[in-house]
CSV table of C-alpha atoms in Angstrom, one decimal:
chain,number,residue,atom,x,y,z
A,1,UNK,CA,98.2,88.6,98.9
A,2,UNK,CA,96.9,89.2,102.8
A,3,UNK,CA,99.6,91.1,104.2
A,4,UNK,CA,99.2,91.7,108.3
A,5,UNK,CA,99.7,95.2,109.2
A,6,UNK,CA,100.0,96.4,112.8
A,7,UNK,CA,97.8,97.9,115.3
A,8,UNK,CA,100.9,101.3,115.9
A,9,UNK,CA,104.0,102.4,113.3
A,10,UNK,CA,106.6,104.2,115.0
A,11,UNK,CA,107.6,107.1,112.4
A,12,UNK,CA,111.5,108.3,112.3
A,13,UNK,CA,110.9,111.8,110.4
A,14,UNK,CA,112.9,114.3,111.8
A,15,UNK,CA,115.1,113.0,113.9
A,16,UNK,CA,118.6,113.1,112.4
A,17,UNK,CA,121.2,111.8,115.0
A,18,UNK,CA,118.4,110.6,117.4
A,19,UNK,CA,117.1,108.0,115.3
A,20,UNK,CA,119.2,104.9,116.0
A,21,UNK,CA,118.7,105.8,119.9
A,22,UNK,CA,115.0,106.2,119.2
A,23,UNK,CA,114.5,103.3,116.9
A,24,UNK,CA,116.2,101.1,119.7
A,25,UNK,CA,113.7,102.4,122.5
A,26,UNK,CA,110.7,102.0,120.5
A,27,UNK,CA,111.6,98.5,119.6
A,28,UNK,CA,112.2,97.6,123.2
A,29,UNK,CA,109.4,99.6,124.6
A,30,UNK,CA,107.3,97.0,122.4
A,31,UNK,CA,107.2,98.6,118.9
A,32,UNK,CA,107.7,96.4,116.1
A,33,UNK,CA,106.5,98.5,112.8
A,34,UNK,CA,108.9,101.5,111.4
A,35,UNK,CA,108.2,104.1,109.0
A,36,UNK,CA,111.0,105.8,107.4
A,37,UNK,CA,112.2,107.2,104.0
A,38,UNK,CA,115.2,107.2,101.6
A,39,UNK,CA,114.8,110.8,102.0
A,40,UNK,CA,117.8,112.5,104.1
A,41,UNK,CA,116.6,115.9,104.4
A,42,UNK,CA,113.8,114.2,106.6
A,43,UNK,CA,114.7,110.8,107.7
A,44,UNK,CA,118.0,108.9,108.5
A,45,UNK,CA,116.7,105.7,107.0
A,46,UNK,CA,120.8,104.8,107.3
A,47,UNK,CA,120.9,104.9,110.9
A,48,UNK,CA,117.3,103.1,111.3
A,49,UNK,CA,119.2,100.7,109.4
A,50,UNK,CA,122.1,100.1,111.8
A,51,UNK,CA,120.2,99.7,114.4
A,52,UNK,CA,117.9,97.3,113.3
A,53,UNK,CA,120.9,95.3,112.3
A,54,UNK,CA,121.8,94.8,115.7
A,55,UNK,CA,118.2,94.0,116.9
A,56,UNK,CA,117.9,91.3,114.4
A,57,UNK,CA,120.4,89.5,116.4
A,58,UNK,CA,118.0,89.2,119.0
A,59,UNK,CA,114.4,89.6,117.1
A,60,UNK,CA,113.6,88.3,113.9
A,61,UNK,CA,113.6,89.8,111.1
A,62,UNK,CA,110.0,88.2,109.8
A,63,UNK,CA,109.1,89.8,113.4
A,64,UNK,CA,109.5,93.5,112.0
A,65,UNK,CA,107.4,95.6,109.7
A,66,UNK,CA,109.3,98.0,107.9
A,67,UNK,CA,107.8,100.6,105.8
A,68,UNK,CA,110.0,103.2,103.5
A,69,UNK,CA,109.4,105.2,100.2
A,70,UNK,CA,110.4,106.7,97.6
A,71,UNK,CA,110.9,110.9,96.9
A,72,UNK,CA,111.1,112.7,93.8
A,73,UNK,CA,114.1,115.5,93.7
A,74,UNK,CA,111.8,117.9,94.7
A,75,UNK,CA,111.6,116.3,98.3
A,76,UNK,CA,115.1,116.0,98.8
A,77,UNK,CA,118.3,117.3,99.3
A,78,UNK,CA,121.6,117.2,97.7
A,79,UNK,CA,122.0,113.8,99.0
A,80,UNK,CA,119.7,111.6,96.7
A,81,UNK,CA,119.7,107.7,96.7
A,82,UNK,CA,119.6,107.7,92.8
A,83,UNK,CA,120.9,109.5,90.5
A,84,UNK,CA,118.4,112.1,88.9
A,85,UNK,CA,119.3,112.1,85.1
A,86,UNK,CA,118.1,108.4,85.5
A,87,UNK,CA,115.0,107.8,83.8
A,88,UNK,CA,111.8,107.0,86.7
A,89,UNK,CA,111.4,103.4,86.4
A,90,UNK,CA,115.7,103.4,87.3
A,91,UNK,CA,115.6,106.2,90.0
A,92,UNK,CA,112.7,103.8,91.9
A,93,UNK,CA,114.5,100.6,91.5
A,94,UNK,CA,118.0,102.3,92.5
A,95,UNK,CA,116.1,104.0,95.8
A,96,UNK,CA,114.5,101.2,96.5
A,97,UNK,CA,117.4,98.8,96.7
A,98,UNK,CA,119.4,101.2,98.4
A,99,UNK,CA,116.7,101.1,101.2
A,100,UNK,CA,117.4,97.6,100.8
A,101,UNK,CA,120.9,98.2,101.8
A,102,UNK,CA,120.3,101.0,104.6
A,103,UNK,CA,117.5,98.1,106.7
A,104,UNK,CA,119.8,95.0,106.3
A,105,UNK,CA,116.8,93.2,104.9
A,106,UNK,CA,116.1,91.7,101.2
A,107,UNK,CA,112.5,93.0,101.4
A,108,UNK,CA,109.9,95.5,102.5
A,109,UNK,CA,106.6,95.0,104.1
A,110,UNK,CA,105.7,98.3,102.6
A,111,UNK,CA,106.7,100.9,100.1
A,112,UNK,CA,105.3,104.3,99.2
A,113,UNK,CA,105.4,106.3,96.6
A,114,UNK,CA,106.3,109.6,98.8
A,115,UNK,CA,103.5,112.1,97.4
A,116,UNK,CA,102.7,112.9,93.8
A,117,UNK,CA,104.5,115.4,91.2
A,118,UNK,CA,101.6,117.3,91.7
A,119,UNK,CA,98.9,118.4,93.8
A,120,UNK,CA,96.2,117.9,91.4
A,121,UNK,CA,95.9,114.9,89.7
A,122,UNK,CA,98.0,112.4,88.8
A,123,UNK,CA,100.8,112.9,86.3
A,124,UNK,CA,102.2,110.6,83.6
A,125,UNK,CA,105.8,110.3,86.0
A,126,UNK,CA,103.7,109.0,88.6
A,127,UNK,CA,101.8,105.7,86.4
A,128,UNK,CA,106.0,105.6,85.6
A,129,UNK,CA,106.8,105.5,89.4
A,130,UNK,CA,104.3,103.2,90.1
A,131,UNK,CA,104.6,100.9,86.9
A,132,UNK,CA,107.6,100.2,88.7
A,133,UNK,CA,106.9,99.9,92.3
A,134,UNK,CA,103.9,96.8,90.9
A,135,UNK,CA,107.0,95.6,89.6
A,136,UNK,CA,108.5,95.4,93.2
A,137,UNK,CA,105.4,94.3,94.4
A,138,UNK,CA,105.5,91.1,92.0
A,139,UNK,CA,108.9,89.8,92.8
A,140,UNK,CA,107.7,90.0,96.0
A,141,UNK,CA,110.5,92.6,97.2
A,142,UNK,CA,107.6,95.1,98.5
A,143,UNK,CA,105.0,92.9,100.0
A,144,UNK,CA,102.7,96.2,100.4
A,145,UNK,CA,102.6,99.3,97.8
A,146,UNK,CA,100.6,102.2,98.2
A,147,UNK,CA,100.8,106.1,98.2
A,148,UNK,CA,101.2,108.8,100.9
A,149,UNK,CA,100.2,112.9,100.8
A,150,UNK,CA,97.5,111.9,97.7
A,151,UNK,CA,94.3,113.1,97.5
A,152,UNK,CA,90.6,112.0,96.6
A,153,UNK,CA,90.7,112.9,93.4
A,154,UNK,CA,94.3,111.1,92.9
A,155,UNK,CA,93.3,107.6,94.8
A,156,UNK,CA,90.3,107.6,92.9
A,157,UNK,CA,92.5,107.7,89.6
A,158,UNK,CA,95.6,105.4,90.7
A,159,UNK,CA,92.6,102.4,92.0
A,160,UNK,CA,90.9,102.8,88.8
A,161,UNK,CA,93.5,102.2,86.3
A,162,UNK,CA,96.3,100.5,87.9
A,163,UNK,CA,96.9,96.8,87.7
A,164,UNK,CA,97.6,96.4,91.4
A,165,UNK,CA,95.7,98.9,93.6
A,166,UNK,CA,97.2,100.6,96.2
A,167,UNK,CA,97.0,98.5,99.7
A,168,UNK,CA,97.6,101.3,101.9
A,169,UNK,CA,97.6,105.5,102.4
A,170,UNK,CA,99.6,107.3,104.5
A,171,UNK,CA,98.4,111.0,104.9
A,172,UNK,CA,98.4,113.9,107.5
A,173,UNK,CA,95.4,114.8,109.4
A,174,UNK,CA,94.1,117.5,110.4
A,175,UNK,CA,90.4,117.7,112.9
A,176,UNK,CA,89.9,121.2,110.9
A,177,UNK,CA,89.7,119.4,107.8
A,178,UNK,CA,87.8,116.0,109.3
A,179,UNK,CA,90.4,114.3,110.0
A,180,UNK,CA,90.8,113.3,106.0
A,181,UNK,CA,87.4,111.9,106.0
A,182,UNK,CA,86.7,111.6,102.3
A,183,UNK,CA,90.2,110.0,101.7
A,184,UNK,CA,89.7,107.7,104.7
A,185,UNK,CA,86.0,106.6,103.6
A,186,UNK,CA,87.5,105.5,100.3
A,187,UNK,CA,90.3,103.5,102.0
A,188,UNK,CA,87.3,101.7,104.2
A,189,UNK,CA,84.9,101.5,101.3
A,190,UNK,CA,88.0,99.8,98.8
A,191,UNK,CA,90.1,97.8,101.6
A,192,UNK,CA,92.6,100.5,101.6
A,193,UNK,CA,94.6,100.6,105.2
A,194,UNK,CA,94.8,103.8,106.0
A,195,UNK,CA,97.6,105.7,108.1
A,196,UNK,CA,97.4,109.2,109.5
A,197,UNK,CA,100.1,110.5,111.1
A,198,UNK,CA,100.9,114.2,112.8
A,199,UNK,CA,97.8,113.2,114.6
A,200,UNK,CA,99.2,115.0,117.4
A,201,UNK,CA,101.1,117.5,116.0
A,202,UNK,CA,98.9,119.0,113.2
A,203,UNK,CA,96.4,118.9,116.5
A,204,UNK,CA,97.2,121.4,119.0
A,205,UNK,CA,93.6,122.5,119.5
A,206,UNK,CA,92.2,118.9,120.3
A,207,UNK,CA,95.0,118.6,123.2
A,208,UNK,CA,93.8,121.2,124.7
A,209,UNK,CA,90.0,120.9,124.3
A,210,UNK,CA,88.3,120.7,127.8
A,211,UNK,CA,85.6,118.2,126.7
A,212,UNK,CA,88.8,116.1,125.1
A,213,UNK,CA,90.2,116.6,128.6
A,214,UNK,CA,87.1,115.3,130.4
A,215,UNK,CA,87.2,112.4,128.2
A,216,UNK,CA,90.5,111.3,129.4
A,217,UNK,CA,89.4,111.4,132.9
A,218,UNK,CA,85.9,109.8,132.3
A,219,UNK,CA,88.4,106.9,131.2
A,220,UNK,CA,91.5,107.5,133.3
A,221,UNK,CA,93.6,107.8,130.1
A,222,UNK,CA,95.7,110.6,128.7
A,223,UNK,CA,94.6,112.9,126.2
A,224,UNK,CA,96.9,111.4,123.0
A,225,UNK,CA,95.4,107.9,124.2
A,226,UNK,CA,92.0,109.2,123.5
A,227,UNK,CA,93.3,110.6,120.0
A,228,UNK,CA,94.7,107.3,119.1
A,229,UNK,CA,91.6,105.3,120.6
A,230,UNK,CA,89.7,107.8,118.0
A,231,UNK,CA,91.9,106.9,115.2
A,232,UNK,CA,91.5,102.9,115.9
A,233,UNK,CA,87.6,103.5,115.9
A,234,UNK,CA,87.1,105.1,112.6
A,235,UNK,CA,89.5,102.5,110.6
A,236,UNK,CA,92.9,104.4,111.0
A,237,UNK,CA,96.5,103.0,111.5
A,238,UNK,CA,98.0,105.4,113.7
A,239,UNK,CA,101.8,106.6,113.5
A,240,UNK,CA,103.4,108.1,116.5
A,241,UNK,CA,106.7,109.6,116.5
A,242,UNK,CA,107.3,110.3,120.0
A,243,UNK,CA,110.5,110.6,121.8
A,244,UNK,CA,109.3,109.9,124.6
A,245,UNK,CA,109.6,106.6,126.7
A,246,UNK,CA,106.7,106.8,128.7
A,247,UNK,CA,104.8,108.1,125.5
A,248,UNK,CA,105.8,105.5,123.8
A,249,UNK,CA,104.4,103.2,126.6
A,250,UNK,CA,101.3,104.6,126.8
A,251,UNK,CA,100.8,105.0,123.1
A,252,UNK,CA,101.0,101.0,122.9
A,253,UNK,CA,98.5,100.5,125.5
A,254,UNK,CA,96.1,102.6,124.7
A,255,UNK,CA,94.0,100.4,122.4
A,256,UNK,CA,92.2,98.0,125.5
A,257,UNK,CA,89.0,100.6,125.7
A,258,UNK,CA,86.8,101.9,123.6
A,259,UNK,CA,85.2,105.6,122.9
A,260,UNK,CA,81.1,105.8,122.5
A,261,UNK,CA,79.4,106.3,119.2
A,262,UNK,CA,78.9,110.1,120.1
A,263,UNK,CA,82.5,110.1,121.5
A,264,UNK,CA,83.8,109.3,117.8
A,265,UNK,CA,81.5,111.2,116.7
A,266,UNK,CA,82.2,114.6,118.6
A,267,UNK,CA,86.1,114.6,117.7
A,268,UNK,CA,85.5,113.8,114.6
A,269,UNK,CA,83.5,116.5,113.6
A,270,UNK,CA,83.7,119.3,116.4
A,271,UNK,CA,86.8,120.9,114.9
A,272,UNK,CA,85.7,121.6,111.4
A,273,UNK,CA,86.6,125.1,109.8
């Protein structure tokens, strides 16, 4: 299946209370791809819910893309969307159509298993979790699955031996760490969208980097444009979760230039430890 994924995801992690106010700006500032969670110690998938509900009076649904996932116990907090003496297969089906019920909507464009058990490889809970989300996948509930906070050694292992590959990885980047090269050269090499987010965040000392800096005035930009411009160059799907209107603004228009070969090349590797 050829799914269309957008150019910018606006993420709702950590904003409690805020996020139907949020979710409403970044839909009207121009923002039509979501990422939340069923995952209340992090997310208020709930109240992205209501206030998509709303929109969809006004925008199509089939005009959205709306990615959630699903969390192990570990992740979460007393309020779980399933109930935990459930065996896998039941706690992903039960999370995932109570995401169903928190977006209005009778499908996903993209669901995520939320990280592994472990940090190592993968565990025999995980082929469980994800036996299940293909499952999703083939009624045609989840018209994306793939995998966030995995590593090399775990992609490698979940696109060898499952029967539908992951389509898409969401993991945090750091520029110490190359941005998640090795993860995101797999992605490229195996037509594997990748999406980074606390791009920003995780990035303090790119933000303030002079030569960063001179960049945005050689090209009359700001400095997260350049970042995001970065991101777009070397095969990544970007995820902002800004508060910000005007942030928000120029996040979405920052994609109509383009960074030179040694550009790329400089923040991508300048900032190794």
């Amino acid at each position: 299946m050829k799914t269309q994924f957008p150019q910018f995801i606006y993420g709702t992690a950590w904003k409690e209370e805020r996020t139907q106010n949020l979710v409403d700006l970044a839909v009207k500032v121009g923002f039509r791809a979501v990422d939340t969670a069923n995952q209340k110690k992090h997310y208020r998938e709930d109240f992205t819910g209501e206030t998509l509900k709303d929109l969809y009076k006004e925008i199509a649904r089939d005009q959205f893309w709306l990615q959630s996932k699903y969390t192990y116990v570990r992740g979460q907090d007393h309020r779980l969307p399933y109930n935990p003496d459930d065996d896998y297969p039941t706690q992903v089906k039960a999370s995932f159509q109570s995401t169903l019920k928190n977006l209005h909507t009778h499908y996903v464009d993209s669901y995520l298993l939320h990280g592994p058990m472990n940090a190592t490889a993968l565990t025999d809970v995980d082929w469980q979790v994800w036996k299940a989300m293909e499952q999703l996948h083939t009624a045609g509930q989840a018209k994306v699955i793939g995998i966030s906070n995995v590593n090399l050694l775990q992609l490698k292992e979940l696109f060898a031996s499952s029967e539908i590959k992951p389509m898409t990885v969401q993991n945090r980047c750091y520029a110490e760490q190359g941005w998640n090269r090795d993860v995101r050269e797999f992605c490229l090499e195996n037509k594997i969208i990748y999406q980074g987010f606390s791009l920003l965040t995780a990035n303090r000392q790119v933000l303030t980097d002079q030569r960063v800096r001179l960049m945005a005035d050689k090209y009359s930009r700001t400095v997260p444009q350049i970042i995001f411009c970065f991101c777009k160059q070397v095969g990544m799907l970007p995820i902002t979760g800004t508060s910000n209107e005007t942030h928000m603004q120029e996040d979405l228009n920052g994609f109509n230039f383009e960074l030179t070969s040694d550009e790329v090349q400089f923040i991508e590797t300048s900032f190794l430890i």
